[in-house]
C-alpha cells in the first residue's frame, strides 16, 4: 500500500467518524484511532491550544504507541527561543501551517521539546503536525508519527492536511450543535422555570400534575395540591419597592422548598402564589404540611434592615375528590386559599360548593353593570352619634343592590365584585350623585347633617375623581362640610404615595376625611401622621368583641388614645349594645355607629327615623344653612 493510498483510506474512514461522532471527546479519540489502526501510523494525538499564560498545548486524545510520550514535557505554543517554542506542533499552531519532519534521525535534537531518544524508543521516525483551524483561528493540532523515515511526502501530507481540516470542521460542527443545545436548554428553562426563584412555573406545574394524576390513577392513589398565597406582597412592593417584593418571594420560595423536601415539588404559579404537589398523599398529610408551612413561612423576613412578619394562606385540593385535571386541582386549591384567609389557622381544604358560587359571582358581575345603569341600586344611610352629647352628628351613605331575582345582595360581596370587574368607578359615580342629591334635600330643609361616602382604592386612582366631586359641589351649591369621605386603611396602603396625593386634593376641597376599618390594615404611624385626615373609624370587629376579648379591648383603647394624640376624632363602628356604648364613653371615644345607635335605612326614611329616635339632633341641625 502506497503512502498516498493509506492516507486516502485514513481520510475516508475519518469522514465516516466525523459523521457519526456525537461529542467532541469521542470525535478526537476516534480520529486518532482511525489514523493509527486504518492508516497504519505509529501514533496520533490531538492537542488544544490554550490561552493561559504558558500557552499550554493540552493533549486531548491519542492512539497508538504513546507510552507516556505526551507527559514527558510541557507542550507550549508560546513564542520564544526554547525547544518547546520551536517544536513542530507549536510551530504548526502559531503559523497555521503544516509542519513535517520527514526524518527525525537527521535533525539536531534541540528543535524538539522531547529528546529524540524518547521518539526513537517508541519507533517514531517521521512526524507531521497539522494545525486545526476554525474560522481562521487555530484551536489546536493533530500530530501524526510514522515509523518510516520517508513518510509524509507531499501527496500524503496534502491528504492528511485535508483530514485535519475535516476534523476541525467536525469540531466546529459539534461545538455549534452544543451551543444550539445549550440555547434550546435555556429557552426551555425560561419557558418552564420562573426567572426569579428558578422554581418550575405554571406551565411546568401543569405538565407535572398531568403526569402525577396519571400515575395516581394507575396506582389508585390520592394526591394533594397545596396553593400558598403570600399576603402583603403588593403592599411590600408598593411601599418598599419591587426589589423588596422580590426578596419576599425568593425568601418564601426557599422556605417552601425546605419544607417540601425532595418528594414534593414546589412551583411558582402566580406573582404571589406557590403550589406544592404532594403525590400519594391524603388530606391529613396535606393538612400537616400546610400547618408546618404556615409556621415556617410566617417567620420574620428582614426588609431593608427591618424585620417584618409575612402573611400567607393555603388552600388544599385533592385528587380525585376535587378534580382529575391539573386545571381543576389548581383552581380549586386557589379558591380554598381565598377561603383560608378568613380562617383562624389560615389553611383549609377546598369545600365543594365554591364553584357554583364562582359561577353565580360571574353572573352577578355582568349584571352589576346594567344594575348601575338601570338604577337597581339604592342609597341607604346609617346614623353616627356623638357619644358625649348623644346627638346625631352625621350619617354614612351605604349602597344597596336590590336584585330582581336574588333580592338584596350583600353589600360587601358586590363591592368586592365591582372592584374585581372594574366597575367601582361607575358605582362610585352613582353613589356620589345619590348622596349629593340627598345632602341637598337635607340642606334645603335646613338640616345640617354631614353625609359620608365610601371611596375604594380604585377611586383614588381615578384621575377624574376630584373634578367630579368639585363639579357636584358646584352643581348643588353645597358647603364642603356636608359631604365627607371614608377611605379604608387597606385602600390607602395599596398605593400609599398616590393615595396621599388624592387625599391632599380632597382636603383642599374643604371636606372631612375618615380612615375606615382602622386596625385591620398595616399603615405605619409615620404614614398616618402625613395624611390630611380628620378621624379614625375603628373597625367593627374590634369594637363588637372589646368586652369579651382582651386583645380587642387594647386595640380600641389604644386607637382612641392614638387618634387623640394625633389630633384626630375617633369613631367606633359596630356599636351593637348599650354595654359597648358605655365602655366607649368611658374610653372617651367621640362617635358611635352601629345597630345600637341605628341600622342602615333607606335615606328617604331617615327624617322619620330620627323623629322617633332617642337621639337628639345636633344644635346646628335646626339652623337653616343658607
Ligand atoms: P363600612 O364602610 O365599614 O360600613 C359599615 C358596615 O358595617 C356596613 O356594612 C354596615 O351595614 C355595617 N354595620 C353597621 N352597624 C353595624 C353593627 O352594629 N354591627 C355590625 N356587625 N355591622 C354593622 P355594609 O353596608 O354591608 O357595607 C359593607 C362595606 O361595603 C362598607 O363597610 C364599605 O366598605 C363598603 N361600602 C358600602 N357602601 C359603599 C359605597 O357606596 N361605595 C364603596 N366604595 N364602598 C361601600
Ligand atoms: Mg365606611
Ligand atoms: Mg368600616
XYZ file of C-alpha atoms and ligand atoms in Angstrom:
674
model
C 0.000 0.000 0.000
C 1.482 3.352 -1.006
C 1.634 6.185 1.483
C -0.931 8.092 -0.538
C -3.239 5.128 -0.515
C -3.097 4.746 3.241
C -3.678 8.442 3.627
C -6.750 8.164 1.407
C -8.087 5.291 3.468
C -7.495 7.260 6.595
C -9.283 10.233 5.074
C -12.407 8.321 4.134
C -12.547 6.446 7.455
C -12.072 9.789 9.148
C -15.063 11.141 7.274
C -17.256 8.323 8.493
C -16.065 9.024 12.012
C -16.962 12.685 11.558
C -20.469 11.793 10.537
C -21.033 9.512 13.467
C -19.447 11.424 16.334
C -21.878 12.777 18.894
C -19.470 14.622 21.141
C -16.112 16.269 20.848
C -14.077 13.956 23.092
C -15.261 10.854 21.215
C -14.588 12.515 17.879
C -10.964 13.269 18.798
C -10.417 9.815 20.201
C -11.963 8.089 17.197
C -9.930 10.152 14.738
C -6.692 9.170 16.459
C -7.780 5.544 16.455
C -8.678 5.548 12.757
C -5.382 7.197 11.838
C -3.386 4.562 13.659
C -5.472 1.460 13.024
C -6.543 2.079 9.457
C -3.710 4.313 8.331
C -1.017 2.193 9.936
C 0.673 5.173 11.604
C 2.606 4.726 14.837
C 0.876 7.315 16.942
C -1.526 10.202 16.531
C -2.526 12.825 19.044
C -4.659 15.922 19.212
C -3.851 18.885 21.429
C -5.750 22.100 22.078
C -4.004 25.455 22.177
C -4.982 27.110 25.430
C -4.816 30.813 26.084
C -3.335 30.574 29.546
C -0.123 32.334 30.495
C 2.100 29.465 29.390
C 0.157 28.964 26.169
C -0.200 25.308 27.007
C -0.939 22.759 24.348
C -3.189 20.364 26.190
C -3.232 16.801 24.847
C -6.879 15.836 24.383
C -6.661 12.394 22.762
C -4.096 9.968 21.427
C -3.867 6.483 19.998
C -1.057 4.092 19.107
C 2.334 3.682 20.742
C 2.381 6.611 23.115
C 3.770 5.106 26.331
C 3.704 8.323 28.295
C 5.288 10.393 25.493
C 2.842 13.260 25.910
C 3.603 13.623 29.597
C 7.353 13.808 29.165
C 7.428 17.533 28.697
C 5.331 20.625 28.674
C 3.919 21.383 25.243
C 3.522 25.080 24.633
C 2.824 27.232 21.624
C 4.344 30.386 23.153
C 6.770 32.447 21.069
C 10.413 32.185 22.072
C 13.695 30.502 21.645
C 13.051 27.398 23.693
C 12.773 23.851 22.384
C 9.087 23.990 23.321
C 8.507 27.008 21.204
C 10.413 25.753 18.199
C 8.919 22.272 18.193
C 6.856 21.246 15.150
C 3.489 21.187 16.956
C 3.986 24.662 18.415
C 5.104 25.975 15.053
C 2.094 24.446 13.312
C -0.240 26.107 15.788
C 1.435 29.514 15.660
C 1.843 29.598 11.886
C -1.396 27.833 10.981
C 0.639 25.719 8.555
C 1.528 22.065 8.378
C 4.992 21.210 9.715
C 6.628 17.998 8.504
C 9.822 16.406 9.772
C 10.447 13.619 7.390
C 13.392 12.022 9.091
C 13.871 12.505 12.794
C 17.332 10.922 12.573
C 18.589 13.826 10.535
C 17.756 16.848 12.673
C 19.512 18.363 15.709
C 17.866 17.360 18.990
C 17.464 20.933 20.081
C 14.468 21.561 17.812
C 12.186 19.227 19.768
C 10.536 19.637 23.163
C 11.205 15.999 23.978
C 14.539 14.291 23.416
C 14.858 12.394 20.175
C 15.777 9.275 22.036
C 12.307 9.187 23.522
C 10.909 9.265 19.991
C 13.238 6.580 18.738
C 12.388 4.353 21.696
C 8.769 4.464 20.610
C 9.574 3.845 16.964
C 8.780 7.369 15.693
C 10.862 8.142 12.622
C 8.846 10.949 10.995
C 6.148 13.323 12.044
C 3.623 15.694 10.594
C 1.927 18.361 12.717
C -1.269 19.876 11.331
C -2.991 22.952 12.696
C -6.716 22.636 13.458
C -8.280 25.829 12.205
C -11.829 27.016 12.879
C -12.907 30.266 11.230
C -9.339 31.450 10.803
C -8.321 30.673 14.383
C -6.010 27.805 15.199
C -7.546 25.896 18.050
C -5.048 23.064 18.291
C -3.098 20.422 16.456
C -3.247 16.966 15.029
C 0.174 15.392 15.109
C 0.954 12.055 13.474
C 4.052 9.922 13.847
C 5.162 7.329 11.325
C 7.710 4.561 11.635
C 9.094 5.135 8.132
C 11.638 7.948 7.832
C 10.443 8.836 4.344
C 6.772 9.069 5.245
C 4.793 12.241 4.727
C 5.631 13.088 1.154
C 3.760 15.937 -0.408
C 0.813 13.899 -1.628
C 0.303 12.077 1.671
C 0.731 15.264 3.686
C -1.800 17.027 1.470
C -4.383 14.326 2.053
C -3.764 14.248 5.791
C -3.963 18.047 5.956
C -7.335 17.751 4.307
C -8.312 15.308 7.022
C -7.114 17.718 9.721
C -9.333 20.379 8.115
C -12.241 17.959 8.173
C -11.534 17.256 11.826
C -11.546 20.994 12.605
C -14.813 21.279 10.709
C -16.202 18.364 12.734
C -15.159 20.024 15.981
C -16.773 23.297 14.893
C -19.986 21.497 13.960
C -20.161 19.700 17.283
C -19.470 22.916 19.160
C -22.207 24.680 17.219
C -24.552 21.803 17.926
C -23.633 22.058 21.606
C -24.303 25.805 21.580
C -27.681 25.171 19.960
C -28.431 22.552 22.536
C -27.494 24.965 25.314
C -29.611 27.707 23.746
C -32.517 25.310 23.431
C -31.996 24.274 27.015
C -32.006 27.928 28.113
C -35.180 28.610 26.142
C -36.793 25.509 27.573
C -35.720 26.572 31.021
C -37.149 30.038 30.508
C -40.428 28.565 29.330
C -40.736 26.200 32.260
C -38.965 27.910 35.127
C -39.542 31.145 36.928
C -36.641 33.542 36.405
C -36.739 34.988 39.921
C -36.880 31.822 42.034
C -35.754 29.244 39.471
C -38.735 27.161 40.545
C -40.946 25.437 37.959
C -43.577 27.847 36.675
C -47.266 27.422 35.940
C -46.773 25.691 32.561
C -44.345 23.303 34.089
C -46.551 22.530 37.075
C -49.408 21.769 34.682
C -47.293 19.116 32.988
C -46.001 17.681 36.256
C -49.531 17.496 37.615
C -50.761 15.726 34.487
C -48.053 13.083 34.935
C -48.760 12.723 38.660
C -52.500 12.436 38.058
C -51.941 9.667 35.501
C -49.650 7.907 37.960
C -52.118 8.275 40.822
C -54.881 6.937 38.583
C -52.833 3.867 37.774
C -51.886 3.189 41.363
C -55.302 4.030 42.820
C -53.660 6.650 44.985
C -54.854 10.042 46.118
C -52.717 13.159 45.840
C -52.838 16.717 47.121
C -52.138 20.167 45.738
C -51.384 22.994 48.154
C -51.664 26.547 46.925
C -49.995 29.135 49.092
C -50.811 32.785 48.573
C -48.316 35.222 50.044
C -50.015 38.117 51.781
C -48.664 41.676 51.792
C -46.663 41.138 48.585
C -48.338 44.039 46.777
C -48.099 46.216 49.840
C -44.394 45.485 50.310
C -43.613 46.017 46.610
C -45.531 49.299 46.628
C -44.143 50.721 49.831
C -40.603 49.346 49.849
C -40.065 48.798 46.120
C -40.071 45.863 43.746
C -36.715 44.608 44.950
C -38.076 44.052 48.442
C -41.174 42.392 46.973
C -38.875 40.083 45.014
C -36.855 39.492 48.152
C -40.015 38.302 49.901
C -40.837 35.901 47.064
C -37.305 34.462 46.932
C -37.311 34.006 50.708
C -40.700 32.254 50.587
C -39.515 30.022 47.730
C -36.506 28.923 49.772
C -38.580 28.184 52.849
C -41.150 26.219 50.900
C -38.506 24.120 49.176
C -37.039 23.350 52.550
C -40.432 22.323 53.910
C -41.383 20.294 50.853
C -38.220 18.200 50.823
C -37.231 16.020 47.878
C -40.504 14.143 47.289
C -42.806 17.078 46.729
C -42.306 19.659 44.032
C -42.708 23.357 44.670
C -43.632 25.719 41.852
C -44.349 29.412 41.484
C -47.747 29.567 39.846
C -48.548 33.263 40.148
C -46.935 36.531 41.142
C -47.527 35.804 44.824
C -48.628 32.175 44.617
C -46.789 28.909 45.105
C -48.011 25.357 44.622
C -46.751 22.255 46.375
C -47.607 18.965 44.697
C -47.827 16.035 47.079
C -48.002 12.690 45.232
C -49.529 9.734 47.122
C -50.904 11.962 49.859
C -54.083 12.105 51.867
C -55.974 15.117 53.184
C -54.401 14.611 56.622
C -50.880 14.603 55.210
C -51.667 17.746 53.222
C -53.075 19.465 56.298
C -49.953 18.539 58.258
C -47.713 20.044 55.584
C -49.926 23.149 55.444
C -49.708 23.507 59.214
C -45.947 23.162 59.126
C -45.662 25.534 56.158
C -47.759 28.199 57.890
C -45.410 28.218 60.854
C -42.260 28.365 58.734
C -43.265 30.908 56.140
C -44.588 33.353 58.684
C -41.239 33.744 60.460
C -39.990 37.315 60.139
C -38.246 38.403 56.930
C -35.729 41.224 57.000
C -36.618 44.127 54.716
C -34.191 46.985 54.420
C -32.921 46.194 57.922
C -36.417 45.816 59.424
C -37.939 42.512 60.469
C -41.472 42.054 59.159
C -43.836 39.109 59.580
C -45.024 37.862 56.221
C -48.610 36.681 55.876
C -49.766 33.653 53.929
C -52.782 31.424 53.463
C -53.026 27.981 51.966
C -55.757 26.173 50.070
C -55.696 22.419 49.505
C -57.351 20.366 46.778
C -57.246 16.602 46.425
C -57.223 14.142 43.546
C -59.642 12.539 42.836
C -62.183 14.170 45.174
C -61.786 17.719 43.894
C -60.919 17.091 40.283
C -58.932 14.980 37.873
C -57.274 17.618 35.709
C -54.371 19.921 36.605
C -56.552 22.985 35.951
C -59.353 21.838 38.248
C -56.988 20.964 41.088
C -55.106 24.253 40.857
C -58.284 26.318 40.511
C -59.916 24.665 43.496
C -56.800 24.921 45.641
C -56.823 28.624 44.805
C -60.483 29.021 45.739
C -59.680 27.287 49.038
C -56.716 29.639 49.588
C -59.029 32.631 49.300
C -61.356 30.991 51.822
C -58.444 30.217 54.130
C -57.787 33.910 54.581
C -60.901 34.065 56.736
C -59.994 31.075 58.908
C -58.025 31.223 62.132
C -55.321 28.746 61.072
C -55.056 30.255 57.553
C -55.225 26.941 55.696
C -58.196 24.948 54.575
C -59.400 22.155 52.316
C -61.471 23.021 49.259
C -65.169 22.806 50.010
C -67.368 21.612 47.191
C -69.802 24.446 46.705
C -67.407 27.191 45.794
C -67.541 26.599 42.062
C -71.253 27.163 41.928
C -70.512 30.252 43.984
C -67.959 31.396 41.415
C -70.429 30.938 38.568
C -73.005 32.954 40.463
C -70.400 35.640 41.036
C -69.563 35.763 37.341
C -73.226 36.201 36.513
C -73.622 38.891 39.111
C -70.606 40.726 37.772
C -72.169 41.021 34.352
C -75.485 42.082 35.867
C -73.969 44.738 38.076
C -73.133 46.969 35.145
C -76.744 47.133 33.996
C -77.917 47.416 37.608
C -75.936 50.637 37.854
C -77.346 51.950 34.573
C -80.897 50.873 35.341
C -80.998 52.256 38.828
C -81.409 48.988 40.672
C -79.115 50.453 43.317
C -80.472 52.084 46.453
C -78.904 54.521 48.835
C -79.185 53.658 52.497
C -77.689 55.584 55.322
C -76.713 54.862 58.885
C -76.591 57.456 61.656
C -73.490 58.458 63.582
C -73.987 59.760 67.095
C -71.616 61.890 69.187
C -71.075 59.823 72.335
C -70.678 62.576 74.927
C -73.734 64.579 73.838
C -75.882 61.737 72.395
C -76.522 63.948 69.386
C -76.794 62.721 65.818
C -73.744 64.167 64.139
C -73.970 62.681 60.670
C -74.741 59.643 58.569
C -72.851 57.224 56.379
C -74.100 56.557 52.855
C -74.202 52.807 52.175
C -75.128 51.443 48.788
C -77.571 48.540 48.391
C -78.382 46.354 45.392
C -81.904 45.078 45.102
C -81.555 42.302 42.519
C -84.792 41.474 40.652
C -84.312 37.697 41.198
C -81.873 37.272 44.059
C -83.238 40.009 46.286
C -80.908 42.171 48.348
C -77.286 41.284 47.562
C -74.811 41.543 50.442
C -73.015 44.856 50.049
C -69.580 43.535 50.922
C -69.992 40.907 48.193
C -70.957 43.184 45.354
C -68.461 45.899 46.303
C -65.769 43.227 46.037
C -67.292 42.162 42.705
C -67.286 45.729 41.436
C -63.643 46.027 42.467
C -62.785 42.872 40.517
C -64.808 43.789 37.476
C -63.502 47.349 37.239
C -66.989 48.681 37.990
C -66.111 50.714 41.049
C -65.871 53.990 39.180
C -69.401 53.877 37.693
C -70.667 52.629 41.057
C -68.996 55.497 42.902
C -70.381 57.947 40.355
C -73.876 56.620 41.080
C -73.384 56.818 44.868
C -71.876 60.299 44.694
C -74.805 61.593 42.680
C -77.352 59.991 45.007
C -75.527 61.256 48.097
C -75.252 64.831 46.823
C -78.953 64.796 45.889
C -79.807 63.634 49.421
C -77.473 66.142 51.025
C -79.099 68.887 49.014
C -82.571 67.735 50.188
C -81.477 67.933 53.850
C -79.709 71.202 53.260
C -82.884 72.648 51.692
C -84.818 71.620 54.794
C -82.260 73.403 56.902
C -80.854 70.191 58.359
C -77.137 70.243 58.833
C -76.304 66.550 58.567
C -72.974 65.615 57.012
C -73.246 62.511 54.818
C -70.135 60.424 54.349
C -69.389 58.490 51.166
C -67.099 55.461 50.973
C -64.337 55.502 48.362
C -62.450 52.431 47.152
C -58.783 52.050 46.262
C -59.642 52.282 42.568
C -61.426 55.593 43.108
C -58.217 57.015 44.482
C -56.535 56.192 41.176
C -59.334 57.753 39.095
C -57.840 60.924 37.598
C -61.315 62.447 37.221
C -62.430 61.877 40.810
C -61.530 65.315 42.160
C -63.084 67.147 39.195
C -66.245 65.076 39.537
C -66.579 65.871 43.235
C -65.863 69.572 42.882
C -68.336 69.612 39.953
C -71.009 68.141 42.250
C -70.331 70.733 44.955
C -70.732 73.424 42.303
C -73.891 71.858 40.840
C -75.708 71.611 44.160
C -74.097 74.671 45.736
C -73.372 72.701 48.906
C -70.898 73.797 51.589
C -67.994 71.341 51.838
C -68.733 70.299 55.438
C -71.908 68.497 54.333
C -70.141 65.758 52.402
C -67.418 63.600 53.929
C -65.326 60.722 52.631
C -64.313 57.409 54.151
C -61.298 55.518 52.875
C -60.251 52.167 54.239
C -56.787 51.763 55.597
C -56.106 48.914 53.171
C -57.219 51.033 50.182
C -54.735 53.706 51.223
C -51.973 51.118 51.574
C -52.457 49.804 48.039
C -50.643 52.882 46.795
C -49.622 54.991 49.784
C -47.944 57.764 47.796
C -50.766 58.081 45.242
C -53.392 57.940 47.998
C -51.691 60.741 49.891
C -51.773 62.920 46.786
C -55.508 62.314 46.237
C -56.274 62.894 49.915
C -54.479 66.238 49.812
C -56.585 67.265 46.798
C -59.787 66.124 48.521
C -58.816 68.001 51.647
C -58.260 71.110 49.520
C -61.973 70.981 48.692
C -62.621 71.539 52.424
C -64.224 68.153 53.150
C -63.706 65.959 56.220
C -61.858 62.645 55.719
C -62.134 59.406 57.722
C -59.898 56.365 57.752
C -62.336 53.451 57.659
C -61.878 49.955 59.111
C -58.893 51.188 61.046
C -56.826 48.489 62.726
C -57.033 45.729 60.151
C -54.624 47.287 57.651
C -50.957 47.866 58.166
C -50.409 51.589 57.894
C -47.449 52.838 59.844
C -47.699 55.631 62.337
C -45.319 57.798 60.349
C -47.506 57.394 57.249
C -50.651 58.139 59.238
C -49.168 61.378 60.514
C -48.667 62.587 56.964
C -52.277 62.005 55.968
C -54.581 65.011 55.965
C -57.413 63.113 57.687
C -59.783 64.171 60.451
C -60.913 60.931 62.093
C -60.221 57.226 62.505
C -63.048 54.701 62.382
C -62.128 51.672 64.478
C -63.064 48.500 62.606
C -66.229 46.919 63.966
C -64.507 43.567 64.536
C -62.543 45.128 67.424
C -65.469 47.094 68.806
C -68.034 44.277 68.887
C -65.590 41.983 70.696
C -63.984 44.504 73.024
C -65.916 43.360 76.096
C -65.048 39.714 75.644
C -61.615 39.811 74.073
C -58.725 41.452 75.866
C -56.750 41.967 72.640
C -59.642 43.863 71.025
C -60.086 45.951 74.162
C -56.433 47.004 73.976
C -56.750 47.904 70.309
C -59.856 50.045 70.867
C -58.359 51.728 73.886
C -55.054 52.492 72.220
C -56.661 53.621 68.947
C -58.718 56.189 70.861
C -55.543 57.424 72.530
C -53.522 57.340 69.352
C -56.210 59.249 67.436
C -56.490 61.883 70.115
C -52.714 62.249 70.359
C -52.608 62.870 66.628
C -55.386 65.423 66.977
C -57.932 63.177 65.235
C -61.510 62.315 66.083
C -62.300 58.630 66.780
C -65.415 56.824 65.581
C -66.334 53.322 66.804
C -68.111 51.129 64.216
C -70.222 48.129 65.177
C -71.645 49.544 68.414
C -74.277 46.863 68.867
C -75.171 47.217 72.545
C -75.563 49.667 75.360
C -72.704 47.982 77.233
C -70.401 48.801 74.332
C -71.692 52.348 74.251
C -70.984 52.774 77.968
C -67.487 51.402 77.657
C -66.742 53.707 74.705
C -67.994 56.653 76.730
C -65.529 55.706 79.491
C -62.754 55.453 76.943
C -63.617 58.938 75.734
C -64.339 57.781 72.174
C -66.004 60.582 70.189
C -68.571 58.999 67.901
C -70.555 55.750 67.719
C -72.079 53.977 64.737
C -73.813 50.616 64.842
C -77.039 48.727 65.400
C -77.446 50.081 68.938
C -77.398 53.587 67.517
C -79.351 52.826 64.379
C -79.310 50.359 61.491
C -78.749 51.447 57.893
C -82.118 52.557 56.427
C -83.231 53.989 53.083
C -82.175 57.641 53.076
C -85.698 58.927 52.483
C -86.796 57.299 55.771
C -84.054 58.956 57.778
C -86.018 62.002 58.941
C -88.883 59.819 60.104
C -86.493 57.516 61.970
C -84.769 60.467 63.566
C -88.018 61.925 64.817
C -88.726 58.744 66.794
C -85.153 58.015 67.872
C -83.857 58.615 71.391
C -81.014 60.693 69.972
C -81.298 64.406 69.733
C -80.444 66.417 66.670
C -77.226 68.377 66.888
C -77.836 72.003 67.865
C -76.773 73.247 64.466
C -79.305 70.902 62.925
C -82.328 73.170 63.006
C -80.485 76.174 61.795
C -81.001 76.919 58.163
C -77.620 76.951 56.499
C -78.417 79.405 53.775
P -68.072 50.220 56.082
O -67.823 51.478 55.327
O -67.155 49.913 57.202
O -69.559 50.272 56.520
C -70.013 49.808 57.727
C -70.596 48.464 57.553
O -70.918 47.934 58.836
C -71.899 48.478 56.785
O -71.993 47.253 56.076
C -72.936 48.456 57.895
O -74.179 47.927 57.494
C -72.279 47.563 58.888
N -72.762 47.798 60.232
C -73.386 48.898 60.709
N -73.661 48.792 62.004
C -73.204 47.576 62.390
C -73.184 46.879 63.640
O -73.656 47.349 64.671
N -72.622 45.645 63.637
C -72.105 45.099 62.519
N -71.577 43.877 62.604
N -72.095 45.716 61.322
C -72.633 46.951 61.268
P -72.414 47.243 54.602
O -73.411 48.287 54.346
O -72.715 45.831 54.279
O -71.126 47.697 53.851
C -70.005 46.924 53.876
C -68.858 47.679 53.314
O -69.061 47.924 51.923
C -68.703 49.051 53.927
O -68.029 48.971 55.082
C -67.925 49.747 52.853
O -66.544 49.449 52.943
C -68.470 49.137 51.593
N -69.434 50.046 51.005
C -70.719 50.245 51.354
N -71.259 51.188 50.549
C -70.294 51.598 49.717
C -70.230 52.572 48.653
O -71.172 53.287 48.363
N -69.042 52.698 47.992
C -67.959 51.956 48.316
N -66.835 52.145 47.634
N -67.982 51.056 49.307
C -69.147 50.874 50.006
Mg -67.455 53.215 55.740
Mg -65.919 50.307 58.303
